[in-house]
Amino acid sequence: MAHQVSVFAENKPGRIEKIARILAQEGVNIRAITISSANGFGVVKILADQPQKAFELLREHGLPAYLQEVIAVVLEDVPGGLHRVARILAENDINIEDAYGFVVEKGKTAVLVIQVENEPHAQSVLERNGFVLLSDEEIYRL
């Protein structure tokens, strides 16, 4: 199982800088980040090399941070790589509630980070269909 840190923040200048500064000063490396906003507020989702430490640091600095379990799926970085995962999940009636990805090696490997309602079931389905799922430690060694 992998983990991401989600931070709820007002959408205004300096919020991302503050998050990045806090983590950088304590030697936490951000591997992936996604930001979404609506009506003046946003959610910053971070995959960090030390997710527990990132979570604790952000909370210590007064930021509303949450540590969440996610599924990190290894994909081929080719056309159709995402479709293969999405098809398997859809065929098994598993809804992707949130997702983002990053390329590890162009043309070879990517990682899709997903949140679903029933993670153990989704993990089982993906593994039965030959997908490799990454733990926190494996993500950060990529």
XYZ file of N, CA and C in Angstrom:
426
model
N 0.837 -1.179 0.000
C 0.000 0.000 0.000
C 0.881 1.241 0.000
N 0.443 2.228 -0.729
C 1.149 3.503 -0.785
C 0.310 4.557 -0.060
N 0.926 5.678 0.227
C 0.247 6.759 0.934
C 0.518 8.094 0.263
N -0.479 8.953 0.305
C -0.309 10.322 -0.153
C -0.728 11.246 0.982
N -0.215 12.449 0.935
C -0.604 13.472 1.888
C -1.501 14.449 1.147
N -2.686 14.693 1.693
C -3.604 15.675 1.124
C -3.663 16.869 2.058
N -3.555 18.046 1.477
C -3.585 19.283 2.255
C -4.708 20.149 1.709
N -5.606 20.579 2.577
C -6.680 21.474 2.186
C -6.205 22.894 2.458
N -6.315 23.748 1.442
C -5.761 25.094 1.582
C -6.582 26.104 0.796
N -6.592 27.328 1.307
C -7.201 28.422 0.572
C -6.376 28.659 -0.681
N -7.033 28.907 -1.782
C -6.362 29.102 -3.063
C -5.880 30.549 -3.159
N -4.653 30.785 -2.671
C -4.081 32.125 -2.739
C -2.564 32.016 -2.864
N -1.917 33.074 -3.342
C -0.465 33.021 -3.537
C 0.276 32.627 -2.268
N 1.281 31.775 -2.440
C 2.145 31.401 -1.336
C 1.816 30.080 -0.667
N 0.654 29.508 -0.928
C 0.289 28.248 -0.265
C 1.198 27.102 -0.697
N 1.405 26.962 -1.978
C 2.278 25.876 -2.469
C 3.719 26.133 -2.028
N 4.117 27.386 -2.054
C 5.477 27.730 -1.611
C 5.676 27.303 -0.167
N 4.694 27.556 0.685
C 4.805 27.199 2.109
C 4.932 25.688 2.282
N 4.086 24.944 1.593
C 4.134 23.482 1.674
C 5.486 22.966 1.200
N 5.931 23.459 0.039
C 7.210 23.015 -0.529
C 8.386 23.391 0.375
N 8.338 24.583 0.969
C 9.417 25.033 1.855
C 9.510 24.157 3.106
N 8.374 23.899 3.729
C 8.356 23.073 4.945
C 8.972 21.707 4.661
N 8.558 21.093 3.578
C 9.073 19.758 3.252
C 10.545 19.799 2.853
N 10.925 20.779 2.044
C 12.324 20.885 1.595
C 13.271 21.116 2.766
N 12.887 21.977 3.694
C 13.750 22.278 4.844
C 14.023 21.057 5.703
N 13.121 20.097 5.672
C 13.283 18.888 6.491
C 13.715 17.682 5.663
N 14.124 17.922 4.407
C 14.667 16.854 3.583
C 13.649 15.876 3.027
N 12.392 16.299 2.915
C 11.361 15.450 2.338
C 11.257 15.768 0.843
N 11.383 14.743 0.016
C 11.342 14.921 -1.433
C 9.935 14.645 -1.968
N 9.420 15.557 -2.762
C 8.119 15.386 -3.400
C 8.338 14.644 -4.711
N 7.707 13.487 -4.862
C 7.813 12.684 -6.087
C 6.749 13.048 -7.101
N 5.552 13.408 -6.620
C 4.457 13.814 -7.498
C 3.549 14.742 -6.713
N 2.903 15.643 -7.439
C 1.984 16.585 -6.801
C 0.856 16.890 -7.769
N -0.329 17.061 -7.218
C -1.464 17.503 -8.009
C -2.228 18.520 -7.175
N -2.769 19.510 -7.856
C -3.491 20.583 -7.186
C -4.825 20.765 -7.890
N -5.894 20.799 -7.116
C -7.205 21.101 -7.700
C -7.883 22.124 -6.806
N -8.729 22.958 -7.423
C -9.395 23.981 -6.625
C -10.802 24.245 -7.146
N -11.607 24.757 -6.242
C -12.965 25.170 -6.568
C -13.419 26.180 -5.520
N -14.038 27.239 -5.969
C -14.605 28.251 -5.070
C -13.607 28.792 -4.050
N -12.368 29.010 -4.478
C -11.386 29.640 -3.615
C -10.634 28.723 -2.677
N -10.951 27.431 -2.699
C -10.231 26.479 -1.855
C -9.711 25.342 -2.715
N -8.663 24.691 -2.241
C -8.093 23.626 -3.037
C -7.591 22.469 -2.206
N -7.249 21.429 -2.940
C -6.643 20.254 -2.328
C -5.323 20.008 -3.037
N -4.272 19.903 -2.261
C -2.947 19.593 -2.778
C -2.658 18.154 -2.360
N -2.400 17.296 -3.355
C -2.087 15.900 -3.060
C -0.633 15.651 -3.414
N 0.074 15.036 -2.460
C 1.526 14.884 -2.580
C 1.932 13.438 -2.330
N 2.771 12.921 -3.224
C 3.497 11.679 -2.962
C 4.892 12.115 -2.555
N 5.279 11.766 -1.358
C 6.586 12.171 -0.845
C 7.396 10.940 -0.490
N 8.706 11.101 -0.457
C 9.559 9.953 -0.136
C 9.411 9.512 1.316
N 8.889 10.397 2.145
C 8.641 10.078 3.554
C 7.234 10.566 3.912
N 6.202 9.839 3.504
C 4.839 10.349 3.670
C 4.440 10.618 5.119
N 4.817 9.762 6.038
C 4.460 9.985 7.445
C 5.124 11.254 7.964
N 6.391 11.444 7.648
C 7.105 12.646 8.083
C 6.496 13.889 7.445
N 6.164 13.822 6.164
C 5.541 14.960 5.473
C 4.230 15.332 6.156
N 3.410 14.336 6.428
C 2.129 14.548 7.111
C 2.342 15.243 8.451
N 3.254 14.715 9.257
C 3.493 15.269 10.590
C 4.034 16.696 10.520
N 4.951 16.947 9.598
C 5.520 18.293 9.453
C 4.451 19.310 9.078
N 3.627 18.962 8.114
C 2.597 19.894 7.671
C 1.584 20.166 8.780
N 1.224 19.132 9.524
C 0.302 19.324 10.659
C 0.947 20.209 11.740
N 2.245 19.969 12.011
C 2.954 20.775 13.014
C 2.967 22.256 12.645
N 2.933 22.538 11.346
C 2.931 23.923 10.872
C 1.512 24.455 10.665
N 0.538 23.772 11.223
C -0.824 24.271 11.218
C -1.610 24.050 9.943
N -1.103 23.215 9.067
C -1.826 22.958 7.818
C -2.738 21.745 7.990
N -3.950 21.821 7.461
C -4.882 20.696 7.570
C -4.498 19.574 6.606
N -3.612 18.715 7.051
C -3.084 17.629 6.225
C -3.665 16.298 6.676
N -3.814 15.403 5.718
C -4.358 14.076 5.988
C -3.512 13.048 5.259
N -3.261 11.927 5.883
C -2.513 10.830 5.277
C -3.529 9.816 4.780
N -3.456 9.496 3.491
C -4.439 8.606 2.881
C -3.756 7.455 2.169
N -4.402 6.296 2.212
C -3.926 5.153 1.440
C -4.359 5.330 -0.008
N -3.460 4.973 -0.907
C -3.738 5.011 -2.335
C -3.162 3.750 -2.965
N -3.573 3.489 -4.183
C -3.022 2.371 -4.946
C -2.121 2.961 -6.019
N -0.880 2.520 -6.060
C 0.077 2.965 -7.066
C 0.325 1.807 -8.026
N -0.146 1.967 -9.256
C -0.105 0.903 -10.258
C 0.971 1.213 -11.290
N 1.819 0.242 -11.565
C 2.827 0.399 -12.611
C 2.159 0.169 -13.969
N 2.402 1.091 -14.892
C 1.863 1.007 -16.253
C 2.995 1.075 -17.256
N 2.719 0.590 -18.434
C 3.630 0.851 -19.538
C 3.364 2.273 -20.011
N 4.401 3.026 -20.274
C 4.261 4.379 -20.797
C 4.123 4.310 -22.316
N 2.960 3.814 -22.730
C 2.641 3.663 -24.151
C 1.165 4.008 -24.338
N 0.759 4.335 -25.562
C -0.664 4.550 -25.791
C -1.461 3.312 -25.363
N -2.499 3.519 -24.575
C -3.322 2.421 -24.101
C -2.956 1.910 -22.732
N -1.850 2.367 -22.156
C -1.449 1.906 -20.820
C -2.509 2.222 -19.778
N -3.007 3.437 -19.778
C -4.057 3.826 -18.846
C -5.355 3.081 -19.147
N -5.663 2.925 -20.416
C -6.905 2.242 -20.790
C -6.948 0.828 -20.225
N -5.837 0.133 -20.247
C -5.800 -1.243 -19.748
C -6.223 -1.312 -18.281
N -5.710 -0.409 -17.463
C -6.077 -0.375 -16.042
C -7.540 0.025 -15.888
N -7.942 1.075 -16.581
C -9.315 1.569 -16.469
C -10.324 0.505 -16.905
N -9.999 -0.241 -17.948
C -10.900 -1.289 -18.435
C -11.067 -2.388 -17.393
N -9.965 -2.837 -16.815
C -10.030 -3.901 -15.804
C -10.875 -3.451 -14.610
N -10.671 -2.228 -14.162
C -11.442 -1.733 -13.025
C -12.920 -1.596 -13.386
N -13.216 -1.051 -14.551
C -14.609 -0.892 -14.980
C -15.298 -2.246 -15.113
N -14.608 -3.216 -15.687
C -15.189 -4.556 -15.844
C -15.512 -5.213 -14.503
N -14.839 -4.755 -13.464
C -15.068 -5.294 -12.126
C -15.877 -4.331 -11.253
N -16.547 -3.370 -11.910
C -17.438 -2.422 -11.241
C -16.729 -1.632 -10.145
N -15.473 -1.247 -10.416
C -14.694 -0.450 -9.473
C -14.560 0.946 -10.053
N -15.030 1.929 -9.305
C -14.995 3.315 -9.740
C -13.696 3.985 -9.286
N -13.021 4.635 -10.218
C -11.847 5.442 -9.873
C -12.375 6.787 -9.381
N -12.170 7.060 -8.107
C -12.669 8.304 -7.517
C -11.725 9.469 -7.746
N -10.448 9.184 -7.794
C -9.449 10.223 -8.010
C -8.199 9.543 -8.562
N -7.461 10.263 -9.403
C -6.259 9.668 -9.985
C -5.316 10.745 -10.505
N -4.059 10.402 -10.525
C -3.030 11.194 -11.199
C -1.876 10.253 -11.487
N -0.983 10.670 -12.350
C 0.111 9.785 -12.702
C 1.383 10.544 -12.991
N 2.451 9.779 -13.135
C 3.730 10.361 -13.508
C 4.550 9.330 -14.265
N 5.406 9.827 -15.135
C 6.267 8.967 -15.942
C 7.569 8.746 -15.190
N 7.987 7.489 -15.139
C 9.262 7.141 -14.512
C 10.347 7.112 -15.574
N 10.052 6.445 -16.694
C 11.003 6.378 -17.810
C 10.204 6.455 -19.112
N 10.439 7.523 -19.852
C 9.682 7.774 -21.077
C 9.681 6.546 -21.988
N 8.468 6.188 -22.417
C 8.317 5.063 -23.323
C 8.401 3.701 -22.664
N 8.606 3.670 -21.363
C 8.743 2.394 -20.660
C 7.799 2.271 -19.476
N 7.972 3.125 -18.476
C 7.265 2.941 -17.219
C 6.615 4.229 -16.728
N 5.392 4.088 -16.250
C 4.675 5.177 -15.593
C 4.001 4.605 -14.353
N 3.537 5.488 -13.500
C 2.817 5.078 -12.301
C 1.496 5.847 -12.269
N 0.410 5.123 -12.063
C -0.906 5.712 -11.888
C -1.278 5.572 -10.421
N -1.604 6.679 -9.790
C -1.994 6.694 -8.386
C -3.511 6.870 -8.351
N -4.207 5.916 -7.741
C -5.665 5.979 -7.739
C -6.239 5.837 -6.333
N -7.411 6.425 -6.177
C -8.210 6.231 -4.979
C -9.515 5.596 -5.432
N -9.907 4.562 -4.727
C -11.154 3.855 -4.996
C -11.842 3.613 -3.653
N -13.118 3.262 -3.712
C -13.862 3.036 -2.473
C -13.394 1.783 -1.737
N -13.230 0.693 -2.437
C -12.861 -0.579 -1.813
C -11.449 -0.955 -2.270
N -10.452 -0.403 -1.593
C -9.064 -0.606 -2.020
C -8.612 -2.059 -1.988
N -8.927 -2.840 -0.959
C -8.484 -4.242 -0.986
C -9.024 -5.012 -2.196
N -10.277 -4.777 -2.536
C -10.861 -5.447 -3.704
C -10.157 -4.997 -4.987
N -9.949 -3.702 -5.129
C -9.282 -3.173 -6.322
C -7.855 -3.721 -6.430
N -7.149 -3.780 -5.323
C -5.790 -4.323 -5.333
C -5.804 -5.765 -5.804
N -6.723 -6.538 -5.281
C -6.824 -7.948 -5.657
C -7.112 -8.096 -7.147
N -8.043 -7.322 -7.654
C -8.395 -7.373 -9.076
C -7.192 -7.012 -9.943
N -6.507 -5.953 -9.577
C -5.348 -5.520 -10.368
C -4.237 -6.569 -10.342
N -3.940 -7.092 -9.171
C -2.881 -8.105 -9.069
C -3.243 -9.372 -9.836
N -4.509 -9.806 -9.772
C -4.951 -10.988 -10.527
C -4.802 -10.785 -12.033
N -4.833 -9.531 -12.461
C -4.711 -9.216 -13.882
C -3.296 -8.819 -14.274
N -2.341 -9.129 -13.416
C -0.935 -8.972 -13.763
C -0.321 -7.608 -13.517
N -1.024 -6.723 -12.856
C -0.453 -5.404 -12.577
C 0.416 -5.455 -11.333
N 1.475 -4.674 -11.345
C 2.366 -4.542 -10.194
C 1.913 -3.320 -9.410
N 1.721 -3.503 -8.110
C 1.346 -2.410 -7.219
C 2.544 -2.083 -6.346
N 2.756 -0.805 -6.114
C 3.928 -0.359 -5.387
C 3.603 0.076 -3.964
N 4.522 -0.198 -3.070
C 4.442 0.304 -1.696
C 5.117 1.678 -1.664
N 5.024 2.360 -0.523
C 5.702 3.645 -0.366
C 7.179 3.527 -0.722
N 7.847 2.531 -0.147
C 9.278 2.374 -0.352
C 9.616 2.129 -1.827
N 8.813 1.336 -2.499
C 9.079 1.041 -3.914
C 8.871 2.259 -4.796
N 7.892 3.086 -4.484
C 7.658 4.303 -5.276
C 8.881 5.198 -5.231
N 9.445 5.347 -4.058
C 10.485 6.322 -3.878
C 11.867 5.838 -4.299
N 11.946 4.546 -4.668
C 13.200 4.020 -5.221
C 13.219 4.114 -6.740
N 12.078 4.483 -7.328
C 11.997 4.573 -8.801
C 12.915 5.641 -9.335
